[in-house]
Amino acid sequence: METSFPISHLRRRRIWLLFLSLLCWFLPRIAPGQNPPRTVHVFVALADNKNQGIVPVPAKLGNGEDAEANLYWGSAYGIKTFFVRSRDWKLLASLKNPKPEVLERCILKHRRQNVYFVADAYRGIQIKHAIVDFLEAAAGGNAEQVLAGAGSVRAGGNADLLVYVGHEGLMDFQLTTLPQSKNNLSRKAIILACLSKSYFVAPLRAAGAYPLLWTTGLMAPEAYTLKSALDGWMVNESDQQIRQRAAAAYDQYQKCGLNAARRLFATGW
């Protein structure tokens, strides 16, 4: 005996199937076995002989108004150059002057992991602005959706990992107020600057972010340290394993000895 559905039932079923089809079309899909996307947002204060209390570097490298030649951005071990040249990362976009205080913004995607990388090159004279923006994002503020190709990338307070790279500006000035944690979401921070564990402890506690990696002494905040730390972070290594990666990379490029490099980097409080 053949069974037939009432017309009204078939109509409801078709409408439901059409709705599911549209939902699958519009919503972003995650490939089977792939982790949800994560974002690293890096705040780079360009080296500036004139406006920062750094040990002077060659004029071309220390011009805080020239991102392309700057020590911390466009030089061989600068954030932009090192990551763009890496076989692990693909450049999605490069935007000039996205904000008055930022000379360039780069957006990259890791070739194997579902991780995005947003990096901002702040004018050297705007180092205080860079540090405050970093801390505000670490506190969950200044959330952004950054356009990258056909989609968008979570940045600012929406990012999973916040990074500051540059001169330890808190040696030169004090912050009158500290950004306060906006929510209970878990965010981690990396601070590649001289003596960052000493100078950033109070600001980072106020922001409510966890110090995944920071420093106990003088250092060169170059990109190889960050890349090695990210290699471990992306595959969910322990904090100590990430610290070890950073130390090994620093020793490889600086030839300072692995034990000295281990003492330079710290994780946690």
GROMACS .gro file of N, CA, C and O in nm, residues 62-168:
model
  428
   62GLY      N    1   6.616   5.376   1.200
   62GLY     CA    2   6.555   5.443   1.314
   62GLY      C    3   6.468   5.561   1.279
   62GLY      O    4   6.446   5.649   1.361
   63ASN      N    5   6.417   5.563   1.156
   63ASN     CA    6   6.324   5.668   1.114
   63ASN      C    7   6.182   5.619   1.141
   63ASN      O    8   6.129   5.532   1.072
   64GLY      N    9   6.119   5.674   1.242
   64GLY     CA   10   5.987   5.629   1.283
   64GLY      C   11   5.875   5.669   1.191
   64GLY      O   12   5.758   5.635   1.216
   65GLU      N   13   5.907   5.740   1.081
   65GLU     CA   14   5.807   5.777   0.981
   65GLU      C   15   5.823   5.697   0.852
   65GLU      O   16   5.753   5.722   0.754
   66ASP      N   17   5.914   5.601   0.851
   66ASP     CA   18   5.940   5.521   0.732
   66ASP      C   19   5.928   5.373   0.768
   66ASP      O   20   6.025   5.310   0.811
   67ALA      N   21   5.810   5.318   0.750
   67ALA     CA   22   5.787   5.179   0.790
   67ALA      C   23   5.868   5.081   0.706
   67ALA      O   24   5.921   4.983   0.758
   68GLU      N   25   5.880   5.106   0.578
   68GLU     CA   26   5.942   5.009   0.488
   68GLU      C   27   6.088   4.981   0.522
   68GLU      O   28   6.139   4.874   0.495
   69ALA      N   29   6.158   5.078   0.579
   69ALA     CA   30   6.300   5.059   0.612
   69ALA      C   31   6.323   5.043   0.762
   69ALA      O   32   6.436   5.025   0.805
   70ASN      N   33   6.216   5.046   0.840
   70ASN     CA   34   6.232   5.050   0.985
   70ASN      C   35   6.281   4.919   1.044
   70ASN      O   36   6.247   4.810   0.997
   71LEU      N   37   6.360   4.931   1.149
   71LEU     CA   38   6.421   4.815   1.215
   71LEU      C   39   6.317   4.712   1.258
   71LEU      O   40   6.339   4.592   1.246
   72TYR      N   41   6.203   4.758   1.308
   72TYR     CA   42   6.105   4.666   1.365
   72TYR      C   43   5.995   4.627   1.266
   72TYR      O   44   5.904   4.551   1.302
   73TRP      N   45   6.002   4.675   1.142
   73TRP     CA   46   5.896   4.647   1.045
   73TRP      C   47   5.950   4.600   0.910
   73TRP      O   48   5.922   4.489   0.867
   74GLY      N   49   6.025   4.685   0.842
   74GLY     CA   50   6.065   4.655   0.705
   74GLY      C   51   6.204   4.598   0.688
   74GLY      O   52   6.240   4.556   0.577
   75SER      N   53   6.284   4.596   0.794
   75SER     CA   54   6.418   4.538   0.783
   75SER      C   55   6.407   4.386   0.775
   75SER      O   56   6.300   4.328   0.787
   76ALA      N   57   6.520   4.319   0.755
   76ALA     CA   58   6.519   4.173   0.734
   76ALA      C   59   6.449   4.099   0.847
   76ALA      O   60   6.380   3.999   0.824
   77TYR      N   61   6.468   4.145   0.972
   77TYR     CA   62   6.408   4.079   1.087
   77TYR      C   63   6.291   4.158   1.145
   77TYR      O   64   6.247   4.133   1.257
   78GLY      N   65   6.240   4.253   1.067
   78GLY     CA   66   6.122   4.327   1.107
   78GLY      C   67   5.997   4.242   1.092
   78GLY      O   68   5.994   4.144   1.017
   79ILE      N   69   5.891   4.280   1.160
   79ILE     CA   70   5.769   4.199   1.162
   79ILE      C   71   5.712   4.176   1.022
   79ILE      O   72   5.683   4.062   0.983
   80LYS      N   73   5.696   4.281   0.943
   80LYS     CA   74   5.637   4.263   0.810
   80LYS      C   75   5.726   4.176   0.722
   80LYS      O   76   5.680   4.074   0.667
   81THR      N   77   5.851   4.213   0.708
   81THR     CA   78   5.939   4.142   0.616
   81THR      C   79   5.954   3.995   0.653
   81THR      O   80   5.944   3.906   0.568
   82PHE      N   81   5.979   3.968   0.780
   82PHE     CA   82   6.007   3.831   0.823
   82PHE      C   83   5.886   3.741   0.801
   82PHE      O   84   5.900   3.627   0.753
   83PHE      N   85   5.767   3.788   0.835
   83PHE     CA   86   5.648   3.704   0.821
   83PHE      C   87   5.605   3.691   0.675
   83PHE      O   88   5.562   3.583   0.633
   84VAL      N   89   5.614   3.799   0.598
   84VAL     CA   90   5.575   3.791   0.457
   84VAL      C   91   5.668   3.697   0.381
   84VAL      O   92   5.624   3.624   0.291
   85ARG      N   93   5.795   3.695   0.416
   85ARG     CA   94   5.890   3.607   0.348
   85ARG      C   95   5.882   3.462   0.395
   85ARG      O   96   5.935   3.372   0.330
   86SER      N   97   5.817   3.440   0.506
   86SER     CA   98   5.806   3.304   0.560
   86SER      C   99   5.719   3.217   0.469
   86SER      O  100   5.615   3.260   0.419
   87ARG      N  101   5.759   3.093   0.452
   87ARG     CA  102   5.680   2.999   0.373
   87ARG      C  103   5.554   2.955   0.447
   87ARG      O  104   5.464   2.894   0.388
   88ASP      N  105   5.546   2.986   0.577
   88ASP     CA  106   5.432   2.943   0.658
   88ASP      C  107   5.314   3.039   0.651
   88ASP      O  108   5.203   3.002   0.690
   89TRP      N  109   5.338   3.162   0.605
   89TRP     CA  110   5.233   3.264   0.609
   89TRP      C  111   5.208   3.321   0.470
   89TRP      O  112   5.300   3.335   0.390
   90LYS      N  113   5.084   3.357   0.444
   90LYS     CA  114   5.045   3.416   0.317
   90LYS      C  115   4.988   3.556   0.341
   90LYS      O  116   4.898   3.573   0.424
   91LEU      N  117   5.041   3.655   0.270
   91LEU     CA  118   4.992   3.792   0.283
   91LEU      C  119   4.858   3.806   0.213
   91LEU      O  120   4.847   3.779   0.093
   92LEU      N  121   4.755   3.850   0.286
   92LEU     CA  122   4.623   3.871   0.230
   92LEU      C  123   4.601   4.016   0.189
   92LEU      O  124   4.533   4.043   0.089
   93ALA      N  125   4.654   4.108   0.268
   93ALA     CA  126   4.631   4.249   0.240
   93ALA      C  127   4.736   4.335   0.308
   93ALA      O  128   4.789   4.298   0.414
   94SER      N  129   4.765   4.448   0.247
   94SER     CA  130   4.855   4.548   0.307
   94SER      C  131   4.790   4.684   0.285
   94SER      O  132   4.767   4.725   0.171
   95LEU      N  133   4.758   4.752   0.393
   95LEU     CA  134   4.684   4.878   0.386
   95LEU      C  135   4.771   4.992   0.438
   95LEU      O  136   4.826   4.985   0.548
   96LYS      N  137   4.783   5.097   0.360
   96LYS     CA  138   4.860   5.214   0.401
   96LYS      C  139   4.771   5.311   0.479
   96LYS      O  140   4.657   5.338   0.442
   97ASN      N  141   4.824   5.360   0.589
   97ASN     CA  142   4.757   5.462   0.672
   97ASN      C  143   4.612   5.427   0.706
   97ASN      O  144   4.521   5.508   0.683
   98PRO      N  145   4.587   5.309   0.765
   98PRO     CA  146   4.449   5.275   0.804
   98PRO      C  147   4.397   5.365   0.917
   98PRO      O  148   4.276   5.380   0.933
   99LYS      N  149   4.489   5.422   0.994
   99LYS     CA  150   4.456   5.517   1.100
   99LYS      C  151   4.564   5.626   1.098
   99LYS      O  152   4.676   5.601   1.052
  100PRO      N  153   4.536   5.745   1.150
  100PRO     CA  154   4.637   5.851   1.148
  100PRO      C  155   4.768   5.812   1.216
  100PRO      O  156   4.876   5.854   1.174
  101GLU      N  157   4.761   5.732   1.322
  101GLU     CA  158   4.880   5.695   1.396
  101GLU      C  159   4.949   5.570   1.341
  101GLU      O  160   5.058   5.534   1.386
  102VAL      N  161   4.887   5.504   1.244
  102VAL     CA  162   4.940   5.379   1.189
  102VAL      C  163   4.980   5.399   1.043
  102VAL      O  164   4.897   5.438   0.960
  103LEU      N  165   5.105   5.368   1.010
  103LEU     CA  166   5.153   5.385   0.873
  103LEU      C  167   5.112   5.270   0.782
  103LEU      O  168   5.092   5.290   0.662
  104GLU      N  169   5.102   5.151   0.837
  104GLU     CA  170   5.066   5.036   0.754
  104GLU      C  171   5.005   4.926   0.840
  104GLU      O  172   5.042   4.909   0.957
  105ARG      N  173   4.911   4.854   0.781
  105ARG     CA  174   4.853   4.736   0.843
  105ARG      C  175   4.866   4.619   0.747
  105ARG      O  176   4.831   4.630   0.630
  106CYS      N  177   4.917   4.507   0.797
  106CYS     CA  178   4.929   4.385   0.717
  106CYS      C  179   4.841   4.276   0.777
  106CYS      O  180   4.834   4.261   0.899
  107ILE      N  181   4.778   4.200   0.689
  107ILE     CA  182   4.694   4.088   0.731
  107ILE      C  183   4.744   3.963   0.660
  107ILE      O  184   4.755   3.961   0.537
  108LEU      N  185   4.776   3.860   0.738
  108LEU     CA  186   4.827   3.735   0.683
  108LEU      C  187   4.743   3.618   0.734
  108LEU      O  188   4.674   3.628   0.835
  109LYS      N  189   4.754   3.506   0.662
  109LYS     CA  190   4.687   3.381   0.701
  109LYS      C  191   4.790   3.270   0.700
  109LYS      O  192   4.871   3.259   0.607
  110HIS      N  193   4.789   3.188   0.806
  110HIS     CA  194   4.881   3.075   0.810
  110HIS      C  195   4.839   2.972   0.706
  110HIS      O  196   4.721   2.950   0.682
  111ARG      N  197   4.936   2.909   0.642
  111ARG     CA  198   4.907   2.819   0.531
  111ARG      C  199   4.853   2.684   0.576
  111ARG      O  200   4.789   2.614   0.496
  112ARG      N  201   4.875   2.646   0.701
  112ARG     CA  202   4.827   2.516   0.747
  112ARG      C  203   4.729   2.526   0.864
  112ARG      O  204   4.640   2.442   0.879
  113GLN      N  205   4.748   2.625   0.947
  113GLN     CA  206   4.660   2.644   1.062
  113GLN      C  207   4.555   2.750   1.031
  113GLN      O  208   4.578   2.840   0.950
  114ASN      N  209   4.440   2.741   1.096
  114ASN     CA  210   4.334   2.838   1.075
  114ASN      C  211   4.356   2.960   1.166
  114ASN      O  212   4.279   2.988   1.257
  115VAL      N  213   4.467   3.028   1.140
  115VAL     CA  214   4.511   3.140   1.222
  115VAL      C  215   4.540   3.261   1.132
  115VAL      O  216   4.608   3.249   1.029
  116TYR      N  217   4.487   3.376   1.174
  116TYR     CA  218   4.511   3.502   1.104
  116TYR      C  219   4.605   3.590   1.186
  116TYR      O  220   4.611   3.579   1.309
  117PHE      N  221   4.675   3.678   1.118
  117PHE     CA  222   4.779   3.761   1.178
  117PHE      C  223   4.757   3.903   1.130
  117PHE      O  224   4.766   3.931   1.010
  118VAL      N  225   4.724   3.992   1.222
  118VAL     CA  226   4.706   4.133   1.191
  118VAL      C  227   4.818   4.210   1.259
  118VAL      O  228   4.840   4.196   1.379
  119ALA      N  229   4.891   4.292   1.182
  119ALA     CA  230   5.003   4.368   1.238
  119ALA      C  231   4.991   4.514   1.199
  119ALA      O  232   4.968   4.546   1.081
  120ASP      N  233   5.005   4.603   1.296
  120ASP     CA  234   4.997   4.748   1.274
  120ASP      C  235   5.130   4.813   1.304
  120ASP      O  236   5.189   4.791   1.410
  121ALA      N  237   5.178   4.896   1.210
  121ALA     CA  238   5.304   4.970   1.226
  121ALA      C  239   5.272   5.112   1.271
  121ALA      O  240   5.229   5.196   1.190
  122TYR      N  241   5.292   5.139   1.399
  122TYR     CA  242   5.265   5.272   1.455
  122TYR      C  243   5.384   5.366   1.431
  122TYR      O  244   5.500   5.324   1.444
  123ARG      N  245   5.355   5.489   1.398
  123ARG     CA  246   5.461   5.590   1.385
  123ARG      C  247   5.544   5.592   1.513
  123ARG      O  248   5.490   5.578   1.623
  124GLY      N  249   5.674   5.612   1.498
  124GLY     CA  250   5.761   5.611   1.615
  124GLY      C  251   5.720   5.711   1.722
  124GLY      O  252   5.727   5.682   1.842
  125ILE      N  253   5.675   5.826   1.679
  125ILE     CA  254   5.635   5.930   1.775
  125ILE      C  255   5.507   5.891   1.848
  125ILE      O  256   5.475   5.948   1.954
  126GLN      N  257   5.434   5.793   1.795
  126GLN     CA  258   5.307   5.749   1.853
  126GLN      C  259   5.323   5.623   1.938
  126GLN      O  260   5.229   5.546   1.955
  127ILE      N  261   5.441   5.603   1.995
  127ILE     CA  262   5.465   5.482   2.074
  127ILE      C  263   5.369   5.470   2.192
  127ILE      O  264   5.322   5.360   2.224
  128LYS      N  265   5.338   5.581   2.255
  128LYS     CA  266   5.244   5.575   2.368
  128LYS      C  267   5.107   5.529   2.320
  128LYS      O  268   5.040   5.448   2.387
  129HIS      N  269   5.066   5.577   2.205
  129HIS     CA  270   4.939   5.537   2.146
  129HIS      C  271   4.940   5.386   2.119
  129HIS      O  272   4.842   5.316   2.143
  130ALA      N  273   5.052   5.335   2.068
  130ALA     CA  274   5.064   5.192   2.039
  130ALA      C  275   5.049   5.109   2.165
  130ALA      O  276   4.978   5.006   2.166
  131ILE      N  277   5.114   5.152   2.273
  131ILE     CA  278   5.107   5.076   2.398
  131ILE      C  279   4.967   5.081   2.457
  131ILE      O  280   4.914   4.979   2.504
  132VAL      N  281   4.904   5.197   2.454
  132VAL     CA  282   4.768   5.209   2.508
  132VAL      C  283   4.671   5.125   2.426
  132VAL      O  284   4.584   5.055   2.481
  133ASP      N  285   4.685   5.127   2.293
  133ASP     CA  286   4.597   5.046   2.209
  133ASP      C  287   4.618   4.897   2.235
  133ASP      O  288   4.522   4.818   2.237
  134PHE      N  289   4.743   4.856   2.254
  134PHE     CA  290   4.772   4.717   2.288
  134PHE      C  291   4.704   4.678   2.418
  134PHE      O  292   4.638   4.573   2.428
  135LEU      N  293   4.719   4.760   2.521
  135LEU     CA  294   4.659   4.730   2.651
  135LEU      C  295   4.506   4.733   2.645
  135LEU      O  296   4.439   4.651   2.709
  136GLU      N  297   4.452   4.825   2.569
  136GLU     CA  298   4.307   4.833   2.554
  136GLU      C  299   4.253   4.706   2.488
  136GLU      O  300   4.151   4.650   2.530
  137ALA      N  301   4.324   4.658   2.386
  137ALA     CA  302   4.283   4.534   2.320
  137ALA      C  303   4.300   4.415   2.414
  137ALA      O  304   4.216   4.325   2.419
  138ALA      N  305   4.408   4.415   2.492
  138ALA     CA  306   4.430   4.308   2.590
  138ALA      C  307   4.320   4.306   2.695
  138ALA      O  308   4.292   4.201   2.754
  139ALA      N  309   4.258   4.421   2.717
  139ALA     CA  310   4.148   4.431   2.813
  139ALA      C  311   4.013   4.395   2.750
  139ALA      O  312   3.912   4.391   2.820
  140GLY      N  313   4.013   4.371   2.619
  140GLY     CA  314   3.888   4.338   2.551
  140GLY      C  315   3.821   4.455   2.484
  140GLY      O  316   3.709   4.442   2.432
  141GLY      N  317   3.888   4.570   2.480
  141GLY     CA  318   3.832   4.688   2.416
  141GLY      C  319   3.877   4.703   2.272
  141GLY      O  320   3.958   4.626   2.221
  142ASN      N  321   3.823   4.805   2.206
  142ASN     CA  322   3.859   4.836   2.066
  142ASN      C  323   3.843   4.714   1.975
  142ASN      O  324   3.927   4.686   1.889
  143ALA      N  325   3.734   4.640   1.994
  143ALA     CA  326   3.711   4.522   1.909
  143ALA      C  327   3.690   4.565   1.765
  143ALA      O  328   3.623   4.665   1.736
  144GLU      N  329   3.750   4.490   1.674
  144GLU     CA  330   3.742   4.522   1.531
  144GLU      C  331   3.708   4.398   1.449
  144GLU      O  332   3.737   4.285   1.488
  145GLN      N  333   3.648   4.422   1.332
  145GLN     CA  334   3.634   4.322   1.227
  145GLN      C  335   3.708   4.379   1.106
  145GLN      O  336   3.661   4.473   1.043
  146VAL      N  337   3.822   4.323   1.076
  146VAL     CA  338   3.909   4.375   0.970
  146VAL      C  339   3.881   4.300   0.841
  146VAL      O  340   3.883   4.177   0.837
  147LEU      N  341   3.856   4.374   0.733
  147LEU     CA  342   3.831   4.311   0.604
  147LEU      C  343   3.958   4.248   0.551
  147LEU      O  344   4.065   4.307   0.554
  148ALA      N  345   3.944   4.125   0.501
  148ALA     CA  346   4.057   4.053   0.443
  148ALA      C  347   4.004   3.965   0.330
  148ALA      O  348   3.945   3.860   0.355
  149GLY      N  349   4.022   4.010   0.208
  149GLY     CA  350   3.969   3.937   0.094
  149GLY      C  351   3.817   3.941   0.096
  149GLY      O  352   3.757   4.047   0.111
  150ALA      N  353   3.754   3.824   0.083
  150ALA     CA  354   3.609   3.818   0.079
  150ALA      C  355   3.547   3.812   0.218
  150ALA      O  356   3.425   3.818   0.232
  151GLY      N  357   3.630   3.799   0.320
  151GLY     CA  358   3.577   3.786   0.455
  151GLY      C  359   3.631   3.892   0.548
  151GLY      O  360   3.683   3.995   0.506
  152SER      N  361   3.620   3.866   0.677
  152SER     CA  362   3.670   3.958   0.778
  152SER      C  363   3.742   3.880   0.886
  152SER      O  364   3.718   3.761   0.906
  153VAL      N  365   3.830   3.951   0.957
  153VAL     CA  366   3.915   3.891   1.060
  153VAL      C  367   3.891   3.965   1.191
  153VAL      O  368   3.886   4.088   1.194
  154ARG      N  369   3.876   3.890   1.299
  154ARG     CA  370   3.860   3.951   1.431
  154ARG      C  371   3.992   4.012   1.476
  154ARG      O  372   4.096   3.948   1.469
  155ALA      N  373   3.987   4.135   1.524
  155ALA     CA  374   4.109   4.202   1.568
  155ALA      C  375   4.079   4.287   1.691
  155ALA      O  376   3.967   4.289   1.742
  156GLY      N  377   4.182   4.357   1.740
  156GLY     CA  378   4.165   4.437   1.861
  156GLY      C  379   4.122   4.348   1.977
  156GLY      O  380   4.175   4.239   1.997
  157GLY      N  381   4.025   4.393   2.052
  157GLY     CA  382   3.977   4.316   2.167
  157GLY      C  383   3.909   4.187   2.130
  157GLY      O  384   3.879   4.105   2.218
  158ASN      N  385   3.884   4.164   2.000
  158ASN     CA  386   3.826   4.038   1.954
  158ASN      C  387   3.932   3.931   1.929
  158ASN      O  388   3.899   3.814   1.907
  159ALA      N  389   4.060   3.971   1.927
  159ALA     CA  390   4.167   3.876   1.896
  159ALA      C  391   4.192   3.781   2.012
  159ALA      O  392   4.159   3.810   2.128
  160ASP      N  393   4.253   3.668   1.982
  160ASP     CA  394   4.283   3.568   2.083
  160ASP      C  395   4.416   3.592   2.151
  160ASP      O  396   4.435   3.558   2.268
  161LEU      N  397   4.510   3.651   2.078
  161LEU     CA  398   4.644   3.676   2.129
  161LEU      C  399   4.686   3.817   2.089
  161LEU      O  400   4.681   3.853   1.971
  162LEU      N  401   4.725   3.898   2.187
  162LEU     CA  402   4.768   4.035   2.164
  162LEU      C  403   4.917   4.045   2.185
  162LEU      O  404   4.971   3.989   2.281
  163VAL      N  405   4.985   4.118   2.096
  163VAL     CA  406   5.131   4.125   2.099
  163VAL      C  407   5.176   4.270   2.087
  163VAL      O  408   5.126   4.344   2.001
  164TYR      N  409   5.271   4.308   2.171
  164TYR     CA  410   5.338   4.437   2.156
  164TYR      C  411   5.484   4.412   2.121
  164TYR      O  412   5.552   4.331   2.185
  165VAL      N  413   5.532   4.485   2.020
  165VAL     CA  414   5.671   4.475   1.975
  165VAL      C  415   5.730   4.615   1.964
  165VAL      O  416   5.671   4.702   1.898
  166GLY      N  417   5.844   4.637   2.029
  166GLY     CA  418   5.909   4.767   2.014
  166GLY      C  419   5.986   4.808   2.138
  166GLY      O  420   6.016   4.726   2.225
  167HIS      N  421   6.019   4.937   2.142
  167HIS     CA  422   6.090   4.992   2.257
  167HIS      C  423   6.002   4.986   2.381
  167HIS      O  424   5.880   4.999   2.374
  168GLU      N  425   6.065   4.967   2.495
  168GLU     CA  426   5.993   4.968   2.623
  168GLU      C  427   5.961   5.112   2.660
  168GLU      O  428   6.032   5.178   2.736
   0.00000   0.00000   0.00000
